[in-house]
Amino acid sequence: MCGITGYIGKRDATPILIEGLKKLEYRGYDSAGIALLKKGKMTVCKKKGRVDVLAGLMRKNPFKANLGISHTRWATHGGVTDENAHPHVSSDGMFALVHNGIIENYENMKRFLVKKGYTFSSQTDSEALVNLIAYHYQYRTSDKDENRFLEAVRKALIHVEGTYGIAVLCKDKPDELVAARKGSPLLIGIGKDERLVSSDVLGFAGRANNVIYLEDGQVASITKDNCDIISIGNTPVEYTIKEIDWQLENADLNGAKHFMQKEIFEQPKAIENAIRGRISEDQATAILQGLNMTPNDMRQIDRIIFCACGTAWHACLVAEQLIERYARIPVEVEYASEFRYRNIPIEKNTLVFVISQSGETIDTLEALRESKRKGFKTLAITNAIASTISRESDGGLYQYAGKEVGVASTKAFTSQVAICLLIALYIGRMRDMSYSVGKDIINALKSLPETIEKTLKTAPQIKKIAKKYACKNDFLFLGRLDEFPIALEGALKLKEISYIHAEAYPAGEMKHGPIALICPECPSVVFACAEDVLAKIVSNAQEIKARKGAVIAITCFPEAFKDIADDIITVPKVHDSIRTIIDTVPAQLLAYYIALERGCDVDKPRNLAKAVTVE
Ligand code: AGP
């Protein structure tokens, strides 16, 4: 996905747009660009590389204007080049556009536009859209229409198949900014005699405390002190202005070296926020507002399907084991990108749960929409207030983990698992879970922040271990039961920020093939806190050692590994219901420190973006 900012007001737009882009750089960082408009004169500067490169160019060639748009890119169509950077300008020079999303029918558009005499200088789908807007402005609107600019954008968008969040400038209209969205988030910030556009509230660069969330199929005409919104069908839209909760949205390093480090160490707080107000001590159950389901509705549920992507999918796998263990309801877990096309038979008492930190992942959003299309109850766990997924689901739970900026998800994951445990508790206590088991789970949840603090104290030891293994190019991660999803999560963390090839398996699967990989150059991380399978996983570790593979054990049973493991990371022994959260922390730290050892950019790893809003 990409980051978009726009500004119209009394101030110099450039520093505001650049500051906003810097806050959005976690969304994509291949190239960046800016377009400014003043009295009919438009200037565009765009360059491969980070926002700082663009800022340097703008300092060298300043252009004072009170209206502008800007973009930081995560490449979809077309390589990472200056020409493919946004903004894109129509070949008649009339329009500049920044775009987040994918236009699926852009080749047909290009063929049509080339016949009409428009030219192209990039391989992007976005350039087809800006020329299509120019075409409608020139040939499909009247120069007597005072809303000609808005009308040209609206008419062009009718022909778009795919997703977009766009901001557009028109040379003829130096006092108007047009924005539109379908499938990619776009917000309008309300400032004092100024309006801003952004992909998320951080892009307002602190200049707006009130926000309008554009909905899919809406087009906005924005001036410095007003905003009119119409639907793509040309009907006026009533919109609400919401206040931004900066407590949750704030994202500064606060002295940490990286956002990932900060967010790993924020996990005690994130868990506190996730469970706050959601525990009933006297009923030994959870209080889950926002599900929009009565207890009786919930009692009817006899099957739950979880859908998500990436780390959130791993949280679903943990949820599956927690809900089946404590609520005795069958659970299935699906990759959202698969679920939306698989046409799974879902009976009427099936509940579909989606999990998404950003609340904008397009595969998860479309899985949600597919479930709703089939008439099923859908609930969402998200960390982004008023995100598309949270707004389109029938109900759900916010994580309140605070903004997660590091591309590698950490606090959001453990927060999701804690919320899934609350769900297991809630459903379990309306079925056959006993009061005492409910109390045990509640006590475990309440102990989590302190226990995570204790676990974080292994950081210096893990930093040393990381030095030892940072040179390896292959890793195996192994776990059993609910620690297998943690093995998956540990492998993903390592992969995505250190670029080391890492695979995860249920430990029992080793002998069915993966053991062939074992050698001194392929260390194995073994998660061993599940007491009922401890003996099994110890023997798996012995099998590895017998083949000269290094073993890093993450365990609350260090004695069991003292003659086997090369390194033992001891974590506190906790109630079974929360062991996966505790196990995850050392895996996050190991990935973080290995990536640092390898000189990788842990907050902006190559090829990745924080939320994937394109398919
Ligand atoms: C996690 O570290 C990755 N950055 C990625 O797998 C992420 O979890 C996935 O894209 C889902 O994102 P979401 O939770 O915002 O939907």
GROMACS .gro file of C-alpha atoms in nm, residues 219-534:
model
  316
  219VAL     CA    1  -1.589   1.179  -0.394
  220ALA     CA    2  -1.504   1.495  -0.201
  221SER     CA    3  -1.451   1.852  -0.316
  222ILE     CA    4  -1.234   2.021  -0.053
  223THR     CA    5  -1.152   2.390  -0.007
  224LYS     CA    6  -0.960   2.549   0.279
  225ASP     CA    7  -1.275   2.593   0.486
  226ASN     CA    8  -1.532   2.352   0.344
  227CYS     CA    9  -1.593   1.999   0.223
  228ASP     CA   10  -1.872   1.871  -0.003
  229ILE     CA   11  -1.906   1.499  -0.054
  230ILE     CA   12  -2.106   1.322  -0.324
  231SER     CA   13  -2.152   0.959  -0.411
  232ILE     CA   14  -2.011   0.817  -0.732
  233GLY     CA   15  -2.377   0.815  -0.841
  234ASN     CA   16  -2.382   1.195  -0.796
  235THR     CA   17  -2.603   1.216  -0.487
  236PRO     CA   18  -2.502   1.448  -0.200
  237VAL     CA   19  -2.364   1.266   0.108
  238GLU     CA   20  -2.435   1.361   0.467
  239TYR     CA   21  -2.114   1.301   0.663
  240THR     CA   22  -2.017   1.310   1.031
  241ILE     CA   23  -1.708   1.473   1.174
  242LYS     CA   24  -1.533   1.263   1.439
  243GLU     CA   25  -1.277   1.363   1.697
  244ILE     CA   26  -0.935   1.196   1.675
  245ASP     CA   27  -0.824   1.008   1.988
  246TRP     CA   28  -0.456   1.103   1.984
  247GLN     CA   29  -0.392   0.888   2.292
  248LEU     CA   30  -0.435   0.588   2.069
  249GLU     CA   31  -0.306   0.739   1.748
  250ASN     CA   32   0.015   0.894   1.869
  251ALA     CA   33   0.330   0.736   1.730
  252ASP     CA   34   0.664   0.876   1.836
  253LEU     CA   35   0.977   0.680   1.915
  254ASN     CA   36   0.991   0.829   2.268
  255GLY     CA   37   1.361   0.753   2.296
  256ALA     CA   38   1.350   0.403   2.147
  257LYS     CA   39   1.590   0.323   1.863
  258HIS     CA   40   1.319   0.167   1.647
  259PHE     CA   41   0.941   0.146   1.649
  260MET     CA   42   0.970  -0.233   1.660
  261GLN     CA   43   1.179  -0.214   1.978
  262LYS     CA   44   0.938   0.038   2.132
  263GLU     CA   45   0.637  -0.176   2.045
  264ILE     CA   46   0.794  -0.497   2.180
  265PHE     CA   47   0.849  -0.323   2.511
  266GLU     CA   48   0.499  -0.168   2.505
  267GLN     CA   49   0.337  -0.511   2.523
  268PRO     CA   50   0.263  -0.501   2.898
  269LYS     CA   51   0.069  -0.178   2.839
  270ALA     CA   52  -0.097  -0.314   2.525
  271ILE     CA   53  -0.224  -0.617   2.716
  272GLU     CA   54  -0.350  -0.395   2.999
  273ASN     CA   55  -0.543  -0.192   2.739
  274ALA     CA   56  -0.678  -0.505   2.572
  275ILE     CA   57  -0.831  -0.646   2.891
  276ARG     CA   58  -0.926  -0.321   3.065
  277GLY     CA   59  -1.299  -0.318   3.147
  278ARG     CA   60  -1.345  -0.660   2.988
  279ILE     CA   61  -1.319  -0.886   3.298
  280SER     CA   62  -1.600  -0.972   3.538
  281GLU     CA   63  -1.438  -1.108   3.854
  282ASP     CA   64  -1.758  -1.210   4.026
  283GLN     CA   65  -1.898  -1.389   3.721
  284ALA     CA   66  -1.556  -1.526   3.627
  285THR     CA   67  -1.616  -1.430   3.267
  286ALA     CA   68  -1.541  -1.161   3.010
  287ILE     CA   69  -1.747  -0.852   2.935
  288LEU     CA   70  -1.736  -0.796   2.561
  289GLN     CA   71  -1.921  -0.483   2.451
  290GLY     CA   72  -1.947  -0.424   2.081
  291LEU     CA   73  -2.009  -0.780   1.960
  292ASN     CA   74  -2.369  -0.673   1.893
  293MET     CA   75  -2.474  -1.027   1.982
  294THR     CA   76  -2.689  -1.124   2.279
  295PRO     CA   77  -2.565  -1.410   2.500
  296ASN     CA   78  -2.844  -1.614   2.348
  297ASP     CA   79  -2.719  -1.535   1.995
  298MET     CA   80  -2.373  -1.647   2.103
  299ARG     CA   81  -2.509  -1.970   2.256
  300GLN     CA   82  -2.656  -2.062   1.916
  301ILE     CA   83  -2.311  -2.050   1.753
  302ASP     CA   84  -2.181  -2.401   1.686
  303ARG     CA   85  -1.889  -2.324   1.454
  304ILE     CA   86  -1.647  -2.037   1.420
  305ILE     CA   87  -1.432  -1.953   1.117
  306PHE     CA   88  -1.136  -1.720   1.168
  307CYS     CA   89  -0.988  -1.534   0.869
  308ALA     CA   90  -0.683  -1.314   0.850
  309CYS     CA   91  -0.341  -1.266   0.690
  310GLY     CA   92   0.015  -1.292   0.812
  311THR     CA   93   0.070  -1.241   1.183
  312ALA     CA   94  -0.302  -1.193   1.239
  313TRP     CA   95  -0.352  -1.538   1.085
  314HIS     CA   96  -0.115  -1.679   1.346
  315ALA     CA   97  -0.332  -1.517   1.615
  316CYS     CA   98  -0.627  -1.700   1.458
  317LEU     CA   99  -0.440  -2.031   1.494
  318VAL     CA  100  -0.389  -1.963   1.865
  319ALA     CA  101  -0.754  -1.859   1.896
  320GLU     CA  102  -0.856  -2.192   1.741
  321GLN     CA  103  -0.681  -2.386   2.016
  322LEU     CA  104  -0.798  -2.157   2.296
  323ILE     CA  105  -1.164  -2.162   2.189
  324GLU     CA  106  -1.168  -2.536   2.124
  325ARG     CA  107  -0.994  -2.603   2.458
  326TYR     CA  108  -1.199  -2.364   2.673
  327ALA     CA  109  -1.529  -2.313   2.488
  328ARG     CA  110  -1.555  -2.653   2.317
  329ILE     CA  111  -1.671  -2.505   1.984
  330PRO     CA  112  -1.514  -2.630   1.658
  331VAL     CA  113  -1.302  -2.359   1.500
  332GLU     CA  114  -1.152  -2.339   1.152
  333VAL     CA  115  -0.882  -2.098   1.042
  334GLU     CA  116  -0.857  -1.973   0.686
  335TYR     CA  117  -0.614  -1.749   0.504
  336ALA     CA  118  -0.835  -1.456   0.408
  337SER     CA  119  -0.687  -1.453   0.056
  338GLU     CA  120  -0.801  -1.816   0.012
  339PHE     CA  121  -1.131  -1.796   0.199
  340ARG     CA  122  -1.275  -1.528  -0.027
  341TYR     CA  123  -1.250  -1.758  -0.330
  342ARG     CA  124  -1.304  -2.101  -0.176
  343ASN     CA  125  -1.682  -2.077  -0.131
  344ILE     CA  126  -1.671  -2.277   0.191
  345PRO     CA  127  -2.010  -2.424   0.294
  346ILE     CA  128  -2.102  -2.232   0.608
  347GLU     CA  129  -2.404  -2.343   0.811
  348LYS     CA  130  -2.641  -2.086   0.959
  349ASN     CA  131  -2.498  -2.100   1.313
  350THR     CA  132  -2.149  -2.022   1.189
  351LEU     CA  133  -1.975  -1.709   1.312
  352VAL     CA  134  -1.705  -1.554   1.095
  353PHE     CA  135  -1.431  -1.369   1.284
  354VAL     CA  136  -1.170  -1.156   1.108
  355ILE     CA  137  -0.855  -1.023   1.272
  356SER     CA  138  -0.662  -0.730   1.131
  357GLN     CA  139  -0.428  -0.489   1.309
  358SER     CA  140  -0.467  -0.219   1.045
  359GLY     CA  141  -0.832  -0.292   0.973
  360GLU     CA  142  -0.751  -0.220   0.605
  361THR     CA  143  -0.594  -0.541   0.468
  362ILE     CA  144  -0.781  -0.588   0.143
  363ASP     CA  145  -0.780  -0.971   0.149
  364THR     CA  146  -0.926  -0.972   0.499
  365LEU     CA  147  -1.174  -0.699   0.409
  366GLU     CA  148  -1.293  -0.895   0.105
  367ALA     CA  149  -1.321  -1.215   0.313
  368LEU     CA  150  -1.542  -1.015   0.552
  369ARG     CA  151  -1.752  -0.885   0.262
  370GLU     CA  152  -1.783  -1.237   0.114
  371SER     CA  153  -1.907  -1.366   0.451
  372LYS     CA  154  -2.161  -1.084   0.478
  373ARG     CA  155  -2.269  -1.144   0.118
  374LYS     CA  156  -2.359  -1.496   0.230
  375GLY     CA  157  -2.555  -1.356   0.521
  376PHE     CA  158  -2.334  -1.465   0.807
  377LYS     CA  159  -2.263  -1.284   1.130
  378THR     CA  160  -1.921  -1.124   1.108
  379LEU     CA  161  -1.708  -0.994   1.395
  380ALA     CA  162  -1.372  -0.819   1.377
  381ILE     CA  163  -1.075  -0.771   1.607
  382THR     CA  164  -0.880  -0.463   1.490
  383ASN     CA  165  -0.636  -0.212   1.629
  384ALA     CA  166  -0.738   0.083   1.412
  385ILE     CA  167  -1.038   0.280   1.534
  386ALA     CA  168  -1.296   0.339   1.259
  387SER     CA  169  -1.093   0.134   1.011
  388THR     CA  170  -1.279  -0.008   0.713
  389ILE     CA  171  -1.294  -0.360   0.853
  390SER     CA  172  -1.417  -0.238   1.192
  391ARG     CA  173  -1.683  -0.027   1.024
  392GLU     CA  174  -1.804  -0.299   0.786
  393SER     CA  175  -1.822  -0.590   1.032
  394ASP     CA  176  -2.141  -0.657   1.227
  395GLY     CA  177  -1.953  -0.601   1.552
  396GLY     CA  178  -1.619  -0.652   1.710
  397LEU     CA  179  -1.350  -0.561   1.958
  398TYR     CA  180  -1.082  -0.295   1.941
  399GLN     CA  181  -0.738  -0.389   2.065
  400TYR     CA  182  -0.648  -0.043   2.202
  401ALA     CA  183  -0.283  -0.146   2.165
  402GLY     CA  184  -0.188   0.200   2.045
  403LYS     CA  185  -0.050   0.279   1.700
  404GLU     CA  186   0.174   0.005   1.568
  405VAL     CA  187   0.419   0.158   1.321
  406GLY     CA  188   0.688  -0.112   1.293
  407VAL     CA  189   0.611  -0.315   0.982
  408ALA     CA  190   0.676  -0.634   1.177
  409SER     CA  191   0.375  -0.673   1.402
  410THR     CA  192   0.456  -0.736   1.769
  411LYS     CA  193   0.229  -0.580   2.035
  412ALA     CA  194  -0.070  -0.616   1.805
  413PHE     CA  195  -0.016  -0.991   1.789
  414THR     CA  196   0.001  -1.055   2.163
  415SER     CA  197  -0.291  -0.815   2.213
  416GLN     CA  198  -0.495  -1.014   1.958
  417VAL     CA  199  -0.417  -1.340   2.138
  418ALA     CA  200  -0.523  -1.189   2.472
  419ILE     CA  201  -0.853  -1.075   2.318
  420CYS     CA  202  -0.908  -1.420   2.166
  421LEU     CA  203  -0.859  -1.565   2.515
  422LEU     CA  204  -1.125  -1.325   2.644
  423ILE     CA  205  -1.355  -1.456   2.369
  424ALA     CA  206  -1.281  -1.817   2.469
  425LEU     CA  207  -1.356  -1.724   2.831
  426TYR     CA  208  -1.678  -1.543   2.737
  427ILE     CA  209  -1.814  -1.827   2.524
  428GLY     CA  210  -1.681  -2.097   2.757
  429ARG     CA  211  -1.856  -1.952   3.061
  430MET     CA  212  -2.190  -1.956   2.881
  431ARG     CA  213  -2.133  -2.322   2.803
  432ASP     CA  214  -1.961  -2.579   3.026
  433MET     CA  215  -1.654  -2.393   3.156
  434SER     CA  216  -1.651  -2.398   3.538
  435TYR     CA  217  -1.628  -2.093   3.760
  436SER     CA  218  -1.284  -2.200   3.883
  437VAL     CA  219  -1.140  -2.241   3.532
  438GLY     CA  220  -1.284  -1.900   3.450
  439LYS     CA  221  -1.111  -1.755   3.756
  440ASP     CA  222  -0.781  -1.921   3.659
  441ILE     CA  223  -0.796  -1.761   3.315
  442ILE     CA  224  -0.883  -1.421   3.463
  443ASN     CA  225  -0.594  -1.441   3.708
  444ALA     CA  226  -0.363  -1.543   3.424
  445LEU     CA  227  -0.477  -1.246   3.213
  446LYS     CA  228  -0.431  -1.007   3.504
  447SER     CA  229  -0.079  -1.140   3.565
  448LEU     CA  230   0.023  -1.095   3.200
  449PRO     CA  231   0.161  -0.738   3.203
  450GLU     CA  232   0.394  -0.818   3.492
  451THR     CA  233   0.493  -1.155   3.347
  452ILE     CA  234   0.574  -0.997   3.012
  453GLU     CA  235   0.788  -0.738   3.193
  454LYS     CA  236   0.979  -1.029   3.350
  455THR     CA  237   1.018  -1.200   3.012
  456LEU     CA  238   1.149  -0.879   2.854
  457LYS     CA  239   1.440  -0.900   3.097
  458THR     CA  240   1.581  -1.180   2.878
  459ALA     CA  241   1.662  -0.913   2.615
  460PRO     CA  242   2.035  -0.878   2.697
  461GLN     CA  243   2.081  -1.258   2.685
  462ILE     CA  244   1.891  -1.277   2.355
  463LYS     CA  245   2.104  -0.995   2.213
  464LYS     CA  246   2.412  -1.213   2.278
  465ILE     CA  247   2.247  -1.521   2.127
  466ALA     CA  248   2.157  -1.313   1.821
  467LYS     CA  249   2.524  -1.231   1.762
  468LYS     CA  250   2.601  -1.604   1.754
  469TYR     CA  251   2.340  -1.691   1.491
  470ALA     CA  252   2.306  -1.373   1.282
  471CYS     CA  253   2.537  -1.522   1.017
  472LYS     CA  254   2.307  -1.819   0.949
  473ASN     CA  255   2.088  -1.815   0.642
  474ASP     CA  256   1.839  -2.083   0.736
  475PHE     CA  257   1.638  -2.141   1.053
  476LEU     CA  258   1.375  -2.389   1.167
  477PHE     CA  259   1.114  -2.298   1.427
  478LEU     CA  260   0.937  -2.582   1.605
  479GLY     CA  261   0.649  -2.606   1.849
  480ARG     CA  262   0.360  -2.832   1.945
  481LEU     CA  263  -0.010  -2.757   2.007
  482ASP     CA  264  -0.064  -2.383   2.053
  483GLU     CA  265   0.312  -2.327   2.035
  484PHE     CA  266   0.319  -2.427   1.670
  485PRO     CA  267   0.149  -2.096   1.573
  486ILE     CA  268   0.417  -1.923   1.782
  487ALA     CA  269   0.681  -2.109   1.581
  488LEU     CA  270   0.512  -1.975   1.268
  489GLU     CA  271   0.510  -1.624   1.415
  490GLY     CA  272   0.876  -1.648   1.519
  491ALA     CA  273   0.973  -1.762   1.170
  492LEU     CA  274   0.776  -1.480   1.008
  493LYS     CA  275   0.935  -1.216   1.234
  494LEU     CA  276   1.283  -1.339   1.146
  495LYS     CA  277   1.206  -1.367   0.774
  496GLU     CA  278   1.050  -1.027   0.729
  497ILE     CA  279   1.312  -0.813   0.904
  498SER     CA  280   1.640  -1.006   0.866
  499TYR     CA  281   1.567  -1.166   0.526
  500ILE     CA  282   1.683  -1.504   0.663
  501HIS     CA  283   1.495  -1.803   0.525
  502ALA     CA  284   1.298  -1.945   0.819
  503GLU     CA  285   1.037  -2.222   0.828
  504ALA     CA  286   0.809  -2.341   1.106
  505TYR     CA  287   0.674  -2.690   1.163
  506PRO     CA  288   0.483  -2.878   1.427
  507ALA     CA  289   0.778  -3.044   1.605
  508GLY     CA  290   0.628  -3.386   1.543
  509GLU     CA  291   0.652  -3.319   1.170
  510MET     CA  292   1.031  -3.296   1.175
  511LYS     CA  293   1.088  -3.665   1.108
  512HIS     CA  294   0.856  -3.651   0.805
  513GLY     CA  295   1.103  -3.455   0.594
  514PRO     CA  296   1.225  -3.126   0.743
  515ILE     CA  297   1.486  -3.309   0.950
  516ALA     CA  298   1.680  -3.345   0.626
  517LEU     CA  299   1.757  -2.975   0.659
  518ILE     CA  300   1.928  -3.015   0.997
  519CYS     CA  301   2.298  -2.929   0.990
  520PRO     CA  302   2.533  -2.693   1.177
  521GLU     CA  303   2.432  -2.412   0.937
  522CYS     CA  304   2.059  -2.447   1.014
  523PRO     CA  305   1.980  -2.375   1.380
  524SER     CA  306   1.640  -2.470   1.527
  525VAL     CA  307   1.435  -2.259   1.769
  526VAL     CA  308   1.226  -2.491   1.987
  527PHE     CA  309   0.928  -2.362   2.189
  528ALA     CA  310   0.876  -2.584   2.493
  529CYS     CA  311   0.631  -2.457   2.753
  530ALA     CA  312   0.350  -2.708   2.696
  531GLU     CA  313   0.408  -2.952   2.981
  532ASP     CA  314   0.185  -3.230   2.843
  533VAL     CA  315   0.405  -3.265   2.534
  534LEU     CA  316   0.737  -3.166   2.694
   0.00000   0.00000   0.00000
